[in-house]
PDB file of C-alpha atoms and ligand atoms in Angstrom:
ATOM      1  CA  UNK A   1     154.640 191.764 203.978  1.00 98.00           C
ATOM      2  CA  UNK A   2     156.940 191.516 207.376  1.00 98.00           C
ATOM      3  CA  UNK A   3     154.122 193.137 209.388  1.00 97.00           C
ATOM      4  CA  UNK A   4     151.775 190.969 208.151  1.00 98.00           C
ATOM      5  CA  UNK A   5     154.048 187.812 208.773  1.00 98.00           C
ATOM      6  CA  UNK A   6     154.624 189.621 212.664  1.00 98.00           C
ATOM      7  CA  UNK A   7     150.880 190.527 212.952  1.00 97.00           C
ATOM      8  CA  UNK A   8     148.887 188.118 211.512  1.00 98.00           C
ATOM      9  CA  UNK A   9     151.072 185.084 211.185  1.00 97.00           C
ATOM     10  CA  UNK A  10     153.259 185.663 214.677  1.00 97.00           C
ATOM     11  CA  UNK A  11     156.254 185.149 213.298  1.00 98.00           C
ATOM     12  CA  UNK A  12     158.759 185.893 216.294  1.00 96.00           C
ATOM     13  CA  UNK A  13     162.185 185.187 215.301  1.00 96.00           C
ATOM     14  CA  UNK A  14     163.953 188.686 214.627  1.00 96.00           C
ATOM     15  CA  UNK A  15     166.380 187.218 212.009  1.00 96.00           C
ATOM     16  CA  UNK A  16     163.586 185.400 210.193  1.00 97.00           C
ATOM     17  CA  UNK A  17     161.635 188.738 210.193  1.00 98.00           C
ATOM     18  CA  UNK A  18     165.625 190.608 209.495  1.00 97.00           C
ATOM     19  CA  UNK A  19     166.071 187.726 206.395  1.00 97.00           C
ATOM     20  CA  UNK A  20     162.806 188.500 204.909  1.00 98.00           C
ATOM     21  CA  UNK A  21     162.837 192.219 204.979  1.00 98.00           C
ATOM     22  CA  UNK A  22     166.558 192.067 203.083  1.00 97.00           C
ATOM     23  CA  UNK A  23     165.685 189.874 200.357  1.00 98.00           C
ATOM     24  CA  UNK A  24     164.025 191.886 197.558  1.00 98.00           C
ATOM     25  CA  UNK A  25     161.126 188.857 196.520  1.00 98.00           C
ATOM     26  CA  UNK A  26     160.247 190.249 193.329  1.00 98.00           C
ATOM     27  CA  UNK A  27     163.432 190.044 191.296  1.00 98.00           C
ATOM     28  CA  UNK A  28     162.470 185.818 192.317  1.00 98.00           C
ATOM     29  CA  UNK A  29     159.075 186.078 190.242  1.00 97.00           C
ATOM     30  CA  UNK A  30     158.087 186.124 186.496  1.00 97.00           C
ATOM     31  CA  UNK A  31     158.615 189.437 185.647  1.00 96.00           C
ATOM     32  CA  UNK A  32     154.718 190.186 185.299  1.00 97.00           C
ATOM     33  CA  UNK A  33     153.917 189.000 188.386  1.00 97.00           C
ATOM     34  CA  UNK A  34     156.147 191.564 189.741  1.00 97.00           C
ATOM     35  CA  UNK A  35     153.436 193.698 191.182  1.00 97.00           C
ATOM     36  CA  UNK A  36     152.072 190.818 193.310  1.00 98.00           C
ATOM     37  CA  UNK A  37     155.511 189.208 194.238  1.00 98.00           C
ATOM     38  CA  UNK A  38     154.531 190.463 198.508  1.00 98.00           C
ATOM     39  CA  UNK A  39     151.560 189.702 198.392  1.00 98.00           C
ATOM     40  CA  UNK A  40     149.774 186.842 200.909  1.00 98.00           C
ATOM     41  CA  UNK A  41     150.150 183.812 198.172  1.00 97.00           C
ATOM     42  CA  UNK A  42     152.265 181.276 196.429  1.00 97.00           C
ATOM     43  CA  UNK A  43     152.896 182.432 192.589  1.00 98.00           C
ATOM     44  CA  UNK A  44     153.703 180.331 189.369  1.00 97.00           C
ATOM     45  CA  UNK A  45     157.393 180.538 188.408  1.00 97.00           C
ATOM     46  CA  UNK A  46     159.241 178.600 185.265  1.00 96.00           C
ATOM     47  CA  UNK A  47     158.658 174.782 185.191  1.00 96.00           C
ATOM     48  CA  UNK A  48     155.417 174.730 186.276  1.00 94.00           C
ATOM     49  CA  UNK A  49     156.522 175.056 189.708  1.00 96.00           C
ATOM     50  CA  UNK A  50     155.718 177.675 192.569  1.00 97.00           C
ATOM     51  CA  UNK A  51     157.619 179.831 194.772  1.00 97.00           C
ATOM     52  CA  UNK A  52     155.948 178.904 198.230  1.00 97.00           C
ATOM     53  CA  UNK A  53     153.919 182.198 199.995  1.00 97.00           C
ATOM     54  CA  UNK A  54     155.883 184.444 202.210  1.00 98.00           C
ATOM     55  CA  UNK A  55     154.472 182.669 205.443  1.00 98.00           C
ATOM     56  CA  UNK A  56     155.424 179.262 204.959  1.00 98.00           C
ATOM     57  CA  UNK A  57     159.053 180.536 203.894  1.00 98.00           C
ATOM     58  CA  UNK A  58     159.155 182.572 207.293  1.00 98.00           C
ATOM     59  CA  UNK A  59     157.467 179.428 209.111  1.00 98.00           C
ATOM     60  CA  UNK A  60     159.905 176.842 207.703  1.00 98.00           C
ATOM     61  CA  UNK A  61     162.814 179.395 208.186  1.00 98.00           C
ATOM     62  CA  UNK A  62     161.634 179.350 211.988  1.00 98.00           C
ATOM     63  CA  UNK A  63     160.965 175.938 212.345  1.00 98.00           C
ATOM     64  CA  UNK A  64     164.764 175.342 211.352  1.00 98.00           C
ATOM     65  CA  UNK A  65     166.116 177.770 214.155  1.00 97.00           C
ATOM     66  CA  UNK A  66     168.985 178.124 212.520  1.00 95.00           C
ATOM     67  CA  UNK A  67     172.025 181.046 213.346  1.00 96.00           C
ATOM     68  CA  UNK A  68     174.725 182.392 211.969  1.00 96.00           C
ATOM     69  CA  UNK A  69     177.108 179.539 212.899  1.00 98.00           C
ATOM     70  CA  UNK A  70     174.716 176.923 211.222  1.00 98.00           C
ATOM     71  CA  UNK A  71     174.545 174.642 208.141  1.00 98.00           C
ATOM     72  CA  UNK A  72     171.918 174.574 205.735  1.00 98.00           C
ATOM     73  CA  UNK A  73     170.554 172.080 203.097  1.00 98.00           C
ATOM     74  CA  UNK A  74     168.230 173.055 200.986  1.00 98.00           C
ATOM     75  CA  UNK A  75     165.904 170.812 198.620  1.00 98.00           C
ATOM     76  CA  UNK A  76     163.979 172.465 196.152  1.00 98.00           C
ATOM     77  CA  UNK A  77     165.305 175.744 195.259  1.00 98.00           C
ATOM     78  CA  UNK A  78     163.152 176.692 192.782  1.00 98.00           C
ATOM     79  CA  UNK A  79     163.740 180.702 192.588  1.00 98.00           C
ATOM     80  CA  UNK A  80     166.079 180.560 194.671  1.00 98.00           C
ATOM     81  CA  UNK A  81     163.893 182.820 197.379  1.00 98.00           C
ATOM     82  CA  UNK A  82     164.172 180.606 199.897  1.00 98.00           C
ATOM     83  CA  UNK A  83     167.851 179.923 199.534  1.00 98.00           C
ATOM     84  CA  UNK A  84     168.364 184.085 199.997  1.00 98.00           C
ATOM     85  CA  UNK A  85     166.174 184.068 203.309  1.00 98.00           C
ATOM     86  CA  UNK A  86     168.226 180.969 204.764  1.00 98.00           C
ATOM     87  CA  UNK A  87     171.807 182.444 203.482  1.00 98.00           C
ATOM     88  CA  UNK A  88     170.720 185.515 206.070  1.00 97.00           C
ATOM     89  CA  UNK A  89     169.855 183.430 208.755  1.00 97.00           C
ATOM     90  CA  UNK A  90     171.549 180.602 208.534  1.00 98.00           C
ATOM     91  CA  UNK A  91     176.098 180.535 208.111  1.00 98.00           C
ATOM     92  CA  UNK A  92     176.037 178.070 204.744  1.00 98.00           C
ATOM     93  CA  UNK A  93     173.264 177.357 202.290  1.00 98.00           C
ATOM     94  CA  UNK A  94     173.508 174.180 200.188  1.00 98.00           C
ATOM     95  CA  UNK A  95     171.135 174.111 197.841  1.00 98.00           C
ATOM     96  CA  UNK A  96     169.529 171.435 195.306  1.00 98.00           C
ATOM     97  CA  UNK A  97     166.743 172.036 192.024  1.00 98.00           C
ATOM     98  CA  UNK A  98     166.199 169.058 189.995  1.00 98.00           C
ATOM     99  CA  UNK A  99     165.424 171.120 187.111  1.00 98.00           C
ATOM    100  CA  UNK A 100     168.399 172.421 185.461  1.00 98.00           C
ATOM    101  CA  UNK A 101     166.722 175.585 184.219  1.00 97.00           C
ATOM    102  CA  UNK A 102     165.501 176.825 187.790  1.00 98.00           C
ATOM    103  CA  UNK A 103     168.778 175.729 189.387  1.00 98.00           C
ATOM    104  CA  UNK A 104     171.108 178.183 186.822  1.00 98.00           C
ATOM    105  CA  UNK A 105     168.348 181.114 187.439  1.00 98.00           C
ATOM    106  CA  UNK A 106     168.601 180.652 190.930  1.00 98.00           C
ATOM    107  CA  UNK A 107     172.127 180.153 191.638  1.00 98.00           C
ATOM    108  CA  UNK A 108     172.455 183.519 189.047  1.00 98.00           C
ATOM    109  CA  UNK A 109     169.757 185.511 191.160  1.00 98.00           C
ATOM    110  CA  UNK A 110     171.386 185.357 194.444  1.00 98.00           C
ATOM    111  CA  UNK A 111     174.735 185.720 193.008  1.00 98.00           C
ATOM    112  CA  UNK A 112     173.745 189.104 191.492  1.00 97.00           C
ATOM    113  CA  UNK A 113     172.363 189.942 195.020  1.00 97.00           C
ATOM    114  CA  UNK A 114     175.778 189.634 196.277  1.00 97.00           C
ATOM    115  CA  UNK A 115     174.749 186.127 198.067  1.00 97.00           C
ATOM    116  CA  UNK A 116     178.371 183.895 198.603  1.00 97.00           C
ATOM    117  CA  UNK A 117     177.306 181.543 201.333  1.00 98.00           C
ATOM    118  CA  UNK A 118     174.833 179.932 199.167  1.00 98.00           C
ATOM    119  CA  UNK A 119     175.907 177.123 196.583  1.00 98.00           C
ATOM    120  CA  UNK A 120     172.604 175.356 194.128  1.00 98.00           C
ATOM    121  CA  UNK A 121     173.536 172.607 192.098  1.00 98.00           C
ATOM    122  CA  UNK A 122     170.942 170.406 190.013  1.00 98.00           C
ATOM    123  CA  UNK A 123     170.580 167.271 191.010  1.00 98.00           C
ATOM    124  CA  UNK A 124     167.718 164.951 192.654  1.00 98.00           C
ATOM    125  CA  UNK A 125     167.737 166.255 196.813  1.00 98.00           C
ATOM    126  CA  UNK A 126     166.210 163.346 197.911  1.00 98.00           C
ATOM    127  CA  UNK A 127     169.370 161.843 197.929  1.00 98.00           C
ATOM    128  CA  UNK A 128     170.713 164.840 200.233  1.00 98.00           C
ATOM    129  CA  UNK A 129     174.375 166.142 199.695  1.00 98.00           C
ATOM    130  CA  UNK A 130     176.643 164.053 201.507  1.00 98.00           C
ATOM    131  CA  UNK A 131     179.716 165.822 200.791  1.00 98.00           C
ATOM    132  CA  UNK A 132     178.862 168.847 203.548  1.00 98.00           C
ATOM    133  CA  UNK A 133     176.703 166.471 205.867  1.00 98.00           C
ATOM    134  CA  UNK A 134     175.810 166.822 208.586  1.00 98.00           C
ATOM    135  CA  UNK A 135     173.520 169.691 208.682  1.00 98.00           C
ATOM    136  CA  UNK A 136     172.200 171.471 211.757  1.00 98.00           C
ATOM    137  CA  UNK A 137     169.071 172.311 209.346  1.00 98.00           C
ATOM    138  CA  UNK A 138     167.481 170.494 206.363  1.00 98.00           C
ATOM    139  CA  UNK A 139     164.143 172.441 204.425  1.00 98.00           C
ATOM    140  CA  UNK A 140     162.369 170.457 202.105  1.00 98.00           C
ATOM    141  CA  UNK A 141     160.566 172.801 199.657  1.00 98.00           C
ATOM    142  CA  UNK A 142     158.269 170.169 197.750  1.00 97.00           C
ATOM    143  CA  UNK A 143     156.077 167.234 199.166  1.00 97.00           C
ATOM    144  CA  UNK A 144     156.873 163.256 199.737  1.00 96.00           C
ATOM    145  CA  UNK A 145     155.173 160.257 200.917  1.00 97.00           C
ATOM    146  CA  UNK A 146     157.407 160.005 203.728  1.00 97.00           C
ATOM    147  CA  UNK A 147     160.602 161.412 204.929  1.00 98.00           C
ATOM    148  CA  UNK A 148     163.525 160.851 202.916  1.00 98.00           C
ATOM    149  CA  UNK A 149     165.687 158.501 205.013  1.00 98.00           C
ATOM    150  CA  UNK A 150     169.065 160.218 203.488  1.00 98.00           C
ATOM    151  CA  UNK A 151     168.082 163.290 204.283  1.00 98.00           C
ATOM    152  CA  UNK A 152     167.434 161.784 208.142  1.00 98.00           C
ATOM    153  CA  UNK A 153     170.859 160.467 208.177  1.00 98.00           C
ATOM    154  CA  UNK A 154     172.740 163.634 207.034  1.00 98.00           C
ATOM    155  CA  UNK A 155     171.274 165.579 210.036  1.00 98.00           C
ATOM    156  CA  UNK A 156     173.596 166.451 213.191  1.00 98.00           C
ATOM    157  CA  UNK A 157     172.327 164.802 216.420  1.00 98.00           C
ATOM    158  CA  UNK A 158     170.290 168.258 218.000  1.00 98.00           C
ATOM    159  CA  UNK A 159     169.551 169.175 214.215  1.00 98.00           C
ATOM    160  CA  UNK A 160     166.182 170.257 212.780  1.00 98.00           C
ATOM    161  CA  UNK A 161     164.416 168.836 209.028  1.00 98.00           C
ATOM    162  CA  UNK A 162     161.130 170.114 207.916  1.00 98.00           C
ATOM    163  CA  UNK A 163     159.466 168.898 205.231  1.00 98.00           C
ATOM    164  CA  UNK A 164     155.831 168.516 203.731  1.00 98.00           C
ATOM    165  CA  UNK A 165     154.816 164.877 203.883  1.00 98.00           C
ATOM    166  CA  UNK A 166     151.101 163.492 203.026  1.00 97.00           C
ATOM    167  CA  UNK A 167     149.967 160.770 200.351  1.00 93.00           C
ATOM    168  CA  UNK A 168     148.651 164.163 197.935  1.00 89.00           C
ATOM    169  CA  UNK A 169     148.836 167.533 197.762  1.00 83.00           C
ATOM    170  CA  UNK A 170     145.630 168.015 199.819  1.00 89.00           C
ATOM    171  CA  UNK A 171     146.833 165.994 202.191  1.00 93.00           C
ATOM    172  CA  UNK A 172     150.037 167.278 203.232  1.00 97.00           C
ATOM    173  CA  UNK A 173     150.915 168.374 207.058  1.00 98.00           C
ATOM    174  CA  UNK A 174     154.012 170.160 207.429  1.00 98.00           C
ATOM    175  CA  UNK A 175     156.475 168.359 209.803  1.00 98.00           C
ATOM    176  CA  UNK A 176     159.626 169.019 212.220  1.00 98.00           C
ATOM    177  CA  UNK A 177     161.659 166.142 212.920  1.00 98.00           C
ATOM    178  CA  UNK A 178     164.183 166.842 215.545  1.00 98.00           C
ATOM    179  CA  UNK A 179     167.081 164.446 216.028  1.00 98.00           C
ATOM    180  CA  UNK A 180     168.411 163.234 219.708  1.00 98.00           C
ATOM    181  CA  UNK A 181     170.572 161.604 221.158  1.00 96.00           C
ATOM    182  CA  UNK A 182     168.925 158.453 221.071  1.00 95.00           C
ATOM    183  CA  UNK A 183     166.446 158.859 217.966  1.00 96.00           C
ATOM    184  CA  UNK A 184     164.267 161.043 215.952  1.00 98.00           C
ATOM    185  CA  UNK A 185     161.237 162.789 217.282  1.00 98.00           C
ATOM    186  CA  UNK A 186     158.473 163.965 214.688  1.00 98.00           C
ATOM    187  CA  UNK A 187     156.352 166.564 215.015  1.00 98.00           C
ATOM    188  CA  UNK A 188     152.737 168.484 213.171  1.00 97.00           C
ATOM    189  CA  UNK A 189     152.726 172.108 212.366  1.00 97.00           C
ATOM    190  CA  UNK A 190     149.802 172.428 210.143  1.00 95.00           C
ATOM    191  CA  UNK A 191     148.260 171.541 206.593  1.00 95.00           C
ATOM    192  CA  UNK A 192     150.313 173.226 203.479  1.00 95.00           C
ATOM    193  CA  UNK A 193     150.004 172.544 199.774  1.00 94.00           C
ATOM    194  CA  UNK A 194     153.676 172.086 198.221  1.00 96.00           C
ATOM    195  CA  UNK A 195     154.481 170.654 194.391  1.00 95.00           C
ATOM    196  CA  UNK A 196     155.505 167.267 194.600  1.00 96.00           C
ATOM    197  CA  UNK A 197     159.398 165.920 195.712  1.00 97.00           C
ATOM    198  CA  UNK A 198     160.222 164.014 193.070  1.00 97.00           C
ATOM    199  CA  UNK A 199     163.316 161.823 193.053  1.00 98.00           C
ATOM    200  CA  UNK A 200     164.512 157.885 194.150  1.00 97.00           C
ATOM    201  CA  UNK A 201     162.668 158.403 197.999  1.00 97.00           C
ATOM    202  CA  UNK A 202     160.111 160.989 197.076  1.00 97.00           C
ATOM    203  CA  UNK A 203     157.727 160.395 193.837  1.00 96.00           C
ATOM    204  CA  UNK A 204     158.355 158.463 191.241  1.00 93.00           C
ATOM    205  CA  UNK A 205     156.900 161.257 188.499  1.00 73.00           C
ATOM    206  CA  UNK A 206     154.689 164.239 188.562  1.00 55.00           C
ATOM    207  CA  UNK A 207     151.378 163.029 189.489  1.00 48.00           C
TER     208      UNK A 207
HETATM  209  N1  SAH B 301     161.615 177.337 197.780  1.00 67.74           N
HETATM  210  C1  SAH B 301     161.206 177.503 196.414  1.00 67.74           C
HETATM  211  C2  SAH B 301     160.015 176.624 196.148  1.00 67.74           C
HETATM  212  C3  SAH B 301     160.107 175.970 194.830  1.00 67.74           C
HETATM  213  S1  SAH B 301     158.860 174.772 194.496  1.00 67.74           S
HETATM  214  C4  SAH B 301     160.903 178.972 196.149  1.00 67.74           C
HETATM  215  O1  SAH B 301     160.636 179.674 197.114  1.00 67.74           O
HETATM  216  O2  SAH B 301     160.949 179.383 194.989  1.00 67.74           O
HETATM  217  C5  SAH B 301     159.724 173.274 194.813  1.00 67.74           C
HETATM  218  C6  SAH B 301     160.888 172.942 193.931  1.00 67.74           C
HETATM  219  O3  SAH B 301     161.315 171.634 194.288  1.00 67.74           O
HETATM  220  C7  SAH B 301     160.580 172.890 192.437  1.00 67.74           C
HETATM  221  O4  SAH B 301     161.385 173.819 191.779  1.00 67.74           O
HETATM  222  C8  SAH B 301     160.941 171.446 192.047  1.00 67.74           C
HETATM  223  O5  SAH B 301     161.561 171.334 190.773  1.00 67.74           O
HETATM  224  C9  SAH B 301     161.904 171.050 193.150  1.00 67.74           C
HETATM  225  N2  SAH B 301     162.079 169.617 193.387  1.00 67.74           N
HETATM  226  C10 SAH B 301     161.144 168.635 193.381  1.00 67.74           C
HETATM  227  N3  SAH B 301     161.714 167.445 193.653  1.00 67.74           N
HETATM  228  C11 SAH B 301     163.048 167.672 193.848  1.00 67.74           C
HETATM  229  C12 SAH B 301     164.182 166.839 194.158  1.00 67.74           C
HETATM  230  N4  SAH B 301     164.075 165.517 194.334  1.00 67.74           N
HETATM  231  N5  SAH B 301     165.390 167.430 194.272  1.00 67.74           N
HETATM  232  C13 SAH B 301     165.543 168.768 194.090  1.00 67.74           C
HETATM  233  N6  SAH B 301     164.516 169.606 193.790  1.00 67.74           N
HETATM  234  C14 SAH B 301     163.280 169.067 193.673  1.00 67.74           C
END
């Protein structure tokens, strides 16, 4: 899976590559799905919801250029996956599942991994987490309309959010938006295919 994320996918960053090769992915999928948990796809998990393919995990993990001195929120934990890759790279890991279920099996998983700089809690993310803001990074692991304004006010000025945004699922572009000094610059990296963000600024249900 890493050389294929290096190869074919040119993944550079060594501690994205490091983070992914640490975390074992299949104790984060259905038990008999096990056998395909590294291979090149997304894969149903509890909930009806999806634990996003190994590239867009590496390419979001990138995106955020996080290190070991930086602070993480996470929305959309799902499996919790994600949350284990950014606790490697990243210094502190807040994460947020809106469904209770996923939230206790995540928080669980990378607990019995022997993961302590990662914290989920169940709640709706589109709100962010105020209480640790701001955050040098922000993820956004499921699709809105639009950028949740929250989440752009809990970012540090020189910090990184990336999140799928597009009016459907087959219409979403994954974006960066980098905050300055004196504003917020947006930018395209590609089409992706996430569940939808659900919450007060993402959808209103799961259509
Ligand atoms: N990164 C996860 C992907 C999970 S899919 C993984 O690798 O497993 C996206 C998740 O976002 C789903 O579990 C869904 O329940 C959650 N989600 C959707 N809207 C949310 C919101 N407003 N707040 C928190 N989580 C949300």
């Amino acid at each position: 899976m890493v050389e294929r994320l290096r190869q074919h996918y040119r993944i550079r960053d060594e501690r994205v590559l490091a983070a992914m090769s640490d975390v074992p992915r299949h104790l984060f999928v259905p038990e008999a799905l096990q056998g395909r948990a590294y291979g090149d796809h997304a894969l149903p998990i509890d909930a009806n919801q999806t634990i996003s393919q190994p590239y867009i995990v590496a390419r979001m993990t990138e995106l955020l250029e996080c290190d070991r001195s930086s602070r993480v929120l996470e929305i959309g934990a799902g499996s919790g996956y994600q949350t284990a890759v950014l606790a490697r790279a990243a210094g502190q890991v807040y994460a947020i599942e809106r469904i209770p279920e996923l939230a206790r099996q995540a928080q669980a998983r990378i607990r019995s991994l022997g993961v302590y700089n990662a914290t989920v809690k169940c709640f709706d993310g589109t709100m962010g987490w105020s209480a640790h803001a701001p955050y040098d990074g922000v993820l956004v692991a499921a699709g809105g309309p639009e950028v949740p304004e929250p989440l752009l006010a809990q970012l540090k000025v020189g910090g990184r959010l990336v999140i799928p945004v597009g009016a459907s699922r087959d219409s979403q572009r994954l974006v960066r938006v980098v905050r300055g000094e004196d504003g917020y610059k947006h930018e395209e990296h590609g089409a992706c295919a996430f569940v939808p963000l659900i919450g007060r600024y993402g959808w209103s249900n799961a259509t």
